[in-house]
Amino acid sequence: MGNTPSAEAKAGWTLVSPPAIYVLLMLAAPLLLVFGLSFAGLEGGAKVSLPLQEGQDLHFTLSNYAKLFCWSASDTCSSTDVRMAQATATAMGRSLLVAALVTLTTVLLAYPVAYYVSFHVHPSKKSLWLFLITIPFWTSYVIRVALWRTILGYDGAVDAALGAVGIIDQPLNLLQYGTLAIVITLSHAYAPFAVLPIFVSLEKVDRSLLEAGQDLGESRWTTFLRVTLPLSMAGVVAAVLIVFIPTVGDYVTPELIGSGKVPMIANFIETQMWKLRNQAMGSTLAVSSMLIVAVVATLFVLANRRFLGGRK
Amino acid sequence: MTTPEEKPVMIEFRDVHKYYGDYHALRGINGTIRAGEFFSLLGPSGCGKTTLLRTIAGFEDISSGAVLIDGKSMQGVPANVRPTNMVFQSYAIFPHMSVAENVGFGLRKDPRSKPEKAKAVEEALEMVGLKGYGGRAAHALSGGQRQRVALARALILKPKVLLLDEPLSALDKKMREHMQVELIKLQRQVGITFILVTHDQEEALVMSDRIAVMFEGEIAQLADPETLYRRPNSKKVADFIGTMNFVPCEILSEAGGKVEVEAKGLGRVTLDGTQAPPARGETPVVGLRPETLTLLYDGQQASDRATEGVVDEVIYFGDMTYYDVYLGGTDVEVRLSMRNVPGRPILDVGSKVQVAWSPDALVLFR
């Protein structure tokens, strides 16, 4: 009947192979290519433009990475390289700052929503609420960005509203504060991503634990702090990662909201890859940014490991 | 030793009603629970026993009436300041904390120093037989251990009343019987009021000083276990507590506290009317417990009355045998239990037997 371990293993492999092959082709292979290209160089330090010309031979080099550390001009660092390294560092820093702010805003706003739906919405209405929360996803992100331009821009909805109630007499034009506008737009876009994992973790909290907390002398608020919050931290951590990781690499928002004046790291990668046709340098930036995100995410998970799986 | 009646009142219910929308969950509960008593709320599921317990804990508001703890009305007093602690049916052990953290959960506002609190936790764990378990992960405990942690966590706060919501229902039979005895011992040791909610009549009989039997939001009878068992005040209570045979009867005469009845298969019997539960206008029956009926073996004489019968069914239980017997050539069947001691062979189906009984053991329901 095919119940022997080897037959089961075979069946298992058969079942996982289509997605596994897909992942290998679509994710692992391009990643490896980018990783390889980031160490690629040409004779005489010429930029690596694909496809290669006749007679060009790629060789292994660390010079792409070295260029990221050109803090001052030297034999190996031209003044262009120095400007480039500084601008890259700024963009990377901005990416991390924007991602951190977006994550903070999103999670702080999403938690009460998730809490309300989990604890105060009648079970039969919970699906409806979750469905409604996903409404922002129904329109294309580009359209939502365009709408945010209208809302935040000169004499836009925000200016009109604040002007009408007399808080401001000059238009604020929030759009001119590129980073702020990017944070507002991205926070809105990622809110549902943060609500869902937090909601799921709150749903798993045994309600009798909350009664136990109160029975043992804690108020509703202190019970929340000592019981509900720690038990839902797995969802919060998931939400943080889900929001943080893609926002670091966001490319559309700075382009459309910030009009390219406040580029993030993804815009730099795009410039290297397509405008400058320096695929090796583009790959180097991509790998570096991936590495930084990986380190930040790992540190965050480690800092919260007592809430995850390994319960005391 | 003082009898429960002499002890001060700890809990008092005054005409407590509870509605869930249109559903009348508690229908005028009255009664008192005394300090140091082991009290049980017994009834089938949906009878309101857990709801009543939760009104004491402060997890349910009552629609009307009053719940008093130690003489104080609990109206508007939230659960976290009531002098009660609860052992939840699911135990509600905090999964993100160690055993010691669970037990010490309620000590946050305790003014004692950290080492003193740690000592109190260790003592509480020792009391429930979990000495040295403090460092363990709460989620790695067995059902019995979780329950002990829940007990220690509640008792460490020295409540006036410990509330136990079906605490033994999740345990297997052996463990349950073991914990019953442990809980009785623990209650004697700490001396506080224990209020147990259970649907298991045996458990209630074993553990309690007094029992309130509840049906459909009302207390049907509030009495000590022996009275409940021997003198149930209604057919319903009699049927719920243990096994009782009901034999249809006809009331012949009633005078001077004596009631003469003609019980089908048993014959004419004179009963003490003052001992009988109040009349409810039901079709009269006499009830008798299986162990008050005895099969007579060869050479044995009935000390009181005896009736002929035919064995219809034999149910062997190891230490006991249950016989279903048709009485005196009628279609009235009673169940009787006989201890399997030497000299008492197990009888076959169809055997003609003599059944001895005593009118004193009969309870008249009418």
mmCIF file of N, CA, C and O in Angstrom, chain A residues 226-277:
data_model
loop_
_atom_site.group_PDB
_atom_site.id
_atom_site.type_symbol
_atom_site.label_atom_id
_atom_site.label_comp_id
_atom_site.label_asym_id
_atom_site.label_seq_id
_atom_site.Cartn_x
_atom_site.Cartn_y
_atom_site.Cartn_z
ATOM 1 N N ARG A 226 1.062 41.592 31.334
ATOM 2 C CA ARG A 226 1.769 40.406 31.823
ATOM 3 C C ARG A 226 1.389 39.126 31.095
ATOM 4 O O ARG A 226 2.135 38.146 31.149
ATOM 5 N N VAL A 227 0.218 39.114 30.478
ATOM 6 C CA VAL A 227 -0.238 37.873 29.852
ATOM 7 C C VAL A 227 -0.447 38.033 28.339
ATOM 8 O O VAL A 227 0.229 37.386 27.542
ATOM 9 N N THR A 228 -1.352 38.930 27.961
ATOM 10 C CA THR A 228 -1.724 39.018 26.548
ATOM 11 C C THR A 228 -0.550 39.457 25.682
ATOM 12 O O THR A 228 -0.247 38.831 24.664
ATOM 13 N N LEU A 229 0.099 40.527 26.090
ATOM 14 C CA LEU A 229 1.184 41.063 25.259
ATOM 15 C C LEU A 229 2.309 40.046 25.060
ATOM 16 O O LEU A 229 2.686 39.764 23.917
ATOM 17 N N PRO A 230 2.860 39.472 26.148
ATOM 18 C CA PRO A 230 3.916 38.481 25.914
ATOM 19 C C PRO A 230 3.457 37.311 25.048
ATOM 20 O O PRO A 230 4.222 36.817 24.224
ATOM 21 N N LEU A 231 2.195 36.888 25.213
ATOM 22 C CA LEU A 231 1.734 35.738 24.437
ATOM 23 C C LEU A 231 1.485 36.095 22.979
ATOM 24 O O LEU A 231 1.416 35.218 22.136
ATOM 25 N N SER A 232 1.334 37.400 22.681
ATOM 26 C CA SER A 232 1.110 37.773 21.286
ATOM 27 C C SER A 232 2.384 38.288 20.636
ATOM 28 O O SER A 232 2.373 38.722 19.486
ATOM 29 N N MET A 233 3.502 38.250 21.355
ATOM 30 C CA MET A 233 4.752 38.785 20.810
ATOM 31 C C MET A 233 5.213 38.043 19.563
ATOM 32 O O MET A 233 5.857 38.629 18.688
ATOM 33 N N ALA A 234 4.883 36.751 19.465
ATOM 34 C CA ALA A 234 5.267 36.005 18.266
ATOM 35 C C ALA A 234 4.651 36.680 17.036
ATOM 36 O O ALA A 234 5.312 36.830 16.002
ATOM 37 N N GLY A 235 3.405 37.105 17.169
ATOM 38 C CA GLY A 235 2.732 37.796 16.070
ATOM 39 C C GLY A 235 3.344 39.152 15.804
ATOM 40 O O GLY A 235 3.485 39.566 14.650
ATOM 41 N N VAL A 236 3.718 39.849 16.867
ATOM 42 C CA VAL A 236 4.338 41.161 16.708
ATOM 43 C C VAL A 236 5.682 41.013 15.987
ATOM 44 O O VAL A 236 5.990 41.777 15.063
ATOM 45 N N VAL A 237 6.460 40.023 16.399
ATOM 46 C CA VAL A 237 7.758 39.798 15.759
ATOM 47 C C VAL A 237 7.556 39.482 14.279
ATOM 48 O O VAL A 237 8.239 40.032 13.406
ATOM 49 N N ALA A 238 6.579 38.623 13.984
ATOM 50 C CA ALA A 238 6.289 38.291 12.589
ATOM 51 C C ALA A 238 5.889 39.546 11.826
ATOM 52 O O ALA A 238 6.377 39.787 10.711
ATOM 53 N N ALA A 239 5.040 40.368 12.439
ATOM 54 C CA ALA A 239 4.588 41.593 11.780
ATOM 55 C C ALA A 239 5.772 42.513 11.498
ATOM 56 O O ALA A 239 5.896 43.077 10.408
ATOM 57 N N VAL A 240 6.654 42.636 12.479
ATOM 58 C CA VAL A 240 7.821 43.503 12.308
ATOM 59 C C VAL A 240 8.658 43.042 11.117
ATOM 60 O O VAL A 240 9.038 43.845 10.266
ATOM 61 N N LEU A 241 8.901 41.735 11.045
ATOM 62 C CA LEU A 241 9.727 41.225 9.951
ATOM 63 C C LEU A 241 9.025 41.390 8.608
ATOM 64 O O LEU A 241 9.635 41.785 7.617
ATOM 65 N N ILE A 242 7.734 41.099 8.605
ATOM 66 C CA ILE A 242 6.964 41.177 7.353
ATOM 67 C C ILE A 242 6.945 42.608 6.816
ATOM 68 O O ILE A 242 6.944 42.828 5.611
ATOM 69 N N VAL A 243 6.917 43.580 7.719
ATOM 70 C CA VAL A 243 6.881 44.975 7.275
ATOM 71 C C VAL A 243 8.294 45.492 7.011
ATOM 72 O O VAL A 243 8.554 46.126 5.992
ATOM 73 N N PHE A 244 9.201 45.194 7.922
ATOM 74 C CA PHE A 244 10.531 45.777 7.849
ATOM 75 C C PHE A 244 11.294 45.331 6.599
ATOM 76 O O PHE A 244 11.843 46.157 5.867
ATOM 77 N N ILE A 245 11.324 44.030 6.360
ATOM 78 C CA ILE A 245 12.183 43.499 5.300
ATOM 79 C C ILE A 245 11.805 44.061 3.923
ATOM 80 O O ILE A 245 12.670 44.593 3.221
ATOM 81 N N PRO A 246 10.542 44.001 3.514
ATOM 82 C CA PRO A 246 10.250 44.576 2.186
ATOM 83 C C PRO A 246 10.373 46.096 2.127
ATOM 84 O O PRO A 246 10.705 46.623 1.071
ATOM 85 N N THR A 247 10.119 46.797 3.249
ATOM 86 C CA THR A 247 10.206 48.260 3.162
ATOM 87 C C THR A 247 11.633 48.734 2.967
ATOM 88 O O THR A 247 11.856 49.757 2.317
ATOM 89 N N VAL A 248 12.611 48.002 3.530
ATOM 90 C CA VAL A 248 14.002 48.409 3.306
ATOM 91 C C VAL A 248 14.281 48.450 1.806
ATOM 92 O O VAL A 248 14.937 49.357 1.312
ATOM 93 N N GLY A 249 13.758 47.475 1.096
ATOM 94 C CA GLY A 249 14.036 47.390 -0.341
ATOM 95 C C GLY A 249 12.996 48.073 -1.204
ATOM 96 O O GLY A 249 12.948 47.823 -2.406
ATOM 97 N N ASP A 250 12.159 48.914 -0.603
ATOM 98 C CA ASP A 250 11.106 49.543 -1.408
ATOM 99 C C ASP A 250 11.721 50.491 -2.433
ATOM 100 O O ASP A 250 12.665 51.224 -2.159
ATOM 101 N N TYR A 251 11.118 50.470 -3.606
ATOM 102 C CA TYR A 251 11.717 51.180 -4.733
ATOM 103 C C TYR A 251 10.725 52.169 -5.357
ATOM 104 O O TYR A 251 11.078 53.270 -5.767
ATOM 105 N N VAL A 252 9.457 51.774 -5.350
ATOM 106 C CA VAL A 252 8.435 52.585 -6.022
ATOM 107 C C VAL A 252 8.145 53.870 -5.244
ATOM 108 O O VAL A 252 8.054 54.958 -5.819
ATOM 109 N N THR A 253 7.992 53.727 -3.924
ATOM 110 C CA THR A 253 7.541 54.858 -3.124
ATOM 111 C C THR A 253 8.496 56.045 -3.180
ATOM 112 O O THR A 253 8.064 57.176 -3.421
ATOM 113 N N PRO A 254 9.813 55.843 -2.963
ATOM 114 C CA PRO A 254 10.705 57.008 -3.033
ATOM 115 C C PRO A 254 10.685 57.642 -4.427
ATOM 116 O O PRO A 254 10.804 58.856 -4.561
ATOM 117 N N GLU A 255 10.493 56.812 -5.423
ATOM 118 C CA GLU A 255 10.474 57.310 -6.793
ATOM 119 C C GLU A 255 9.250 58.214 -7.010
ATOM 120 O O GLU A 255 9.365 59.320 -7.520
ATOM 121 N N LEU A 256 8.072 57.727 -6.588
ATOM 122 C CA LEU A 256 6.831 58.423 -6.905
ATOM 123 C C LEU A 256 6.460 59.481 -5.866
ATOM 124 O O LEU A 256 5.941 60.534 -6.196
ATOM 125 N N ILE A 257 6.699 59.190 -4.592
ATOM 126 C CA ILE A 257 6.332 60.139 -3.535
ATOM 127 C C ILE A 257 7.456 61.139 -3.324
ATOM 128 O O ILE A 257 7.243 62.343 -3.190
ATOM 129 N N GLY A 258 8.680 60.606 -3.271
ATOM 130 C CA GLY A 258 9.826 61.473 -3.023
ATOM 131 C C GLY A 258 10.382 62.077 -4.307
ATOM 132 O O GLY A 258 11.390 62.785 -4.269
ATOM 133 N N SER A 259 9.750 61.806 -5.419
ATOM 134 C CA SER A 259 10.196 62.283 -6.734
ATOM 135 C C SER A 259 11.680 62.008 -6.956
ATOM 136 O O SER A 259 12.373 62.784 -7.600
ATOM 137 N N GLY A 260 12.174 60.937 -6.400
ATOM 138 C CA GLY A 260 13.563 60.563 -6.604
ATOM 139 C C GLY A 260 14.561 61.424 -5.860
ATOM 140 O O GLY A 260 15.760 61.239 -5.963
ATOM 141 N N LYS A 261 14.069 62.409 -5.042
ATOM 142 C CA LYS A 261 14.998 63.300 -4.340
ATOM 143 C C LYS A 261 15.524 62.684 -3.052
ATOM 144 O O LYS A 261 16.534 63.118 -2.516
ATOM 145 N N VAL A 262 14.782 61.714 -2.523
ATOM 146 C CA VAL A 262 15.244 61.024 -1.318
ATOM 147 C C VAL A 262 15.368 59.531 -1.624
ATOM 148 O O VAL A 262 14.592 58.717 -1.156
ATOM 149 N N PRO A 263 16.388 59.182 -2.443
ATOM 150 C CA PRO A 263 16.472 57.784 -2.881
ATOM 151 C C PRO A 263 16.778 56.832 -1.733
ATOM 152 O O PRO A 263 17.467 57.197 -0.781
ATOM 153 N N MET A 264 16.213 55.662 -1.828
ATOM 154 C CA MET A 264 16.556 54.588 -0.907
ATOM 155 C C MET A 264 17.460 53.609 -1.639
ATOM 156 O O MET A 264 17.736 53.770 -2.826
ATOM 157 N N ILE A 265 17.914 52.581 -0.928
ATOM 158 C CA ILE A 265 18.956 51.722 -1.498
ATOM 159 C C ILE A 265 18.498 51.037 -2.787
ATOM 160 O O ILE A 265 19.279 50.853 -3.723
ATOM 161 N N ALA A 266 17.201 50.711 -2.855
ATOM 162 C CA ALA A 266 16.707 50.019 -4.051
ATOM 163 C C ALA A 266 16.846 50.905 -5.287
ATOM 164 O O ALA A 266 17.104 50.417 -6.390
ATOM 165 N N ASN A 267 16.679 52.237 -5.100
ATOM 166 C CA ASN A 267 16.829 53.151 -6.228
ATOM 167 C C ASN A 267 18.273 53.171 -6.714
ATOM 168 O O ASN A 267 18.544 53.294 -7.907
ATOM 169 N N PHE A 268 19.202 53.036 -5.778
ATOM 170 C CA PHE A 268 20.615 52.974 -6.153
ATOM 171 C C PHE A 268 20.909 51.722 -6.948
ATOM 172 O O PHE A 268 21.659 51.738 -7.916
ATOM 173 N N ILE A 269 20.321 50.613 -6.493
ATOM 174 C CA ILE A 269 20.545 49.349 -7.198
ATOM 175 C C ILE A 269 20.007 49.475 -8.619
ATOM 176 O O ILE A 269 20.656 49.069 -9.591
ATOM 177 N N GLU A 270 18.840 50.069 -8.723
ATOM 178 C CA GLU A 270 18.219 50.245 -10.037
ATOM 179 C C GLU A 270 19.122 51.090 -10.940
ATOM 180 O O GLU A 270 19.363 50.760 -12.097
ATOM 181 N N THR A 271 19.653 52.182 -10.366
ATOM 182 C CA THR A 271 20.530 53.056 -11.148
ATOM 183 C C THR A 271 21.733 52.281 -11.674
ATOM 184 O O THR A 271 22.073 52.360 -12.856
ATOM 185 N N GLN A 272 22.374 51.513 -10.787
ATOM 186 C CA GLN A 272 23.554 50.742 -11.198
ATOM 187 C C GLN A 272 23.188 49.709 -12.251
ATOM 188 O O GLN A 272 23.876 49.558 -13.259
ATOM 189 N N MET A 273 22.097 49.009 -11.993
ATOM 190 C CA MET A 273 21.726 47.888 -12.857
ATOM 191 C C MET A 273 21.338 48.360 -14.249
ATOM 192 O O MET A 273 21.762 47.780 -15.248
ATOM 193 N N TRP A 274 20.495 49.407 -14.305
ATOM 194 C CA TRP A 274 19.911 49.756 -15.611
ATOM 195 C C TRP A 274 20.456 51.051 -16.195
ATOM 196 O O TRP A 274 20.860 51.084 -17.337
ATOM 197 N N LYS A 275 20.502 52.140 -15.400
ATOM 198 C CA LYS A 275 20.931 53.416 -15.971
ATOM 199 C C LYS A 275 22.420 53.381 -16.281
ATOM 200 O O LYS A 275 22.845 53.781 -17.357
ATOM 201 N N LEU A 276 23.232 52.897 -15.312
ATOM 202 C CA LEU A 276 24.674 52.863 -15.529
ATOM 203 C C LEU A 276 25.123 51.553 -16.171
ATOM 204 O O LEU A 276 26.267 51.409 -16.549
ATOM 205 N N ARG A 277 24.221 50.599 -16.253
ATOM 206 C CA ARG A 277 24.528 49.278 -16.809
ATOM 207 C C ARG A 277 25.778 48.685 -16.175
ATOM 208 O O ARG A 277 26.635 48.140 -16.851
#
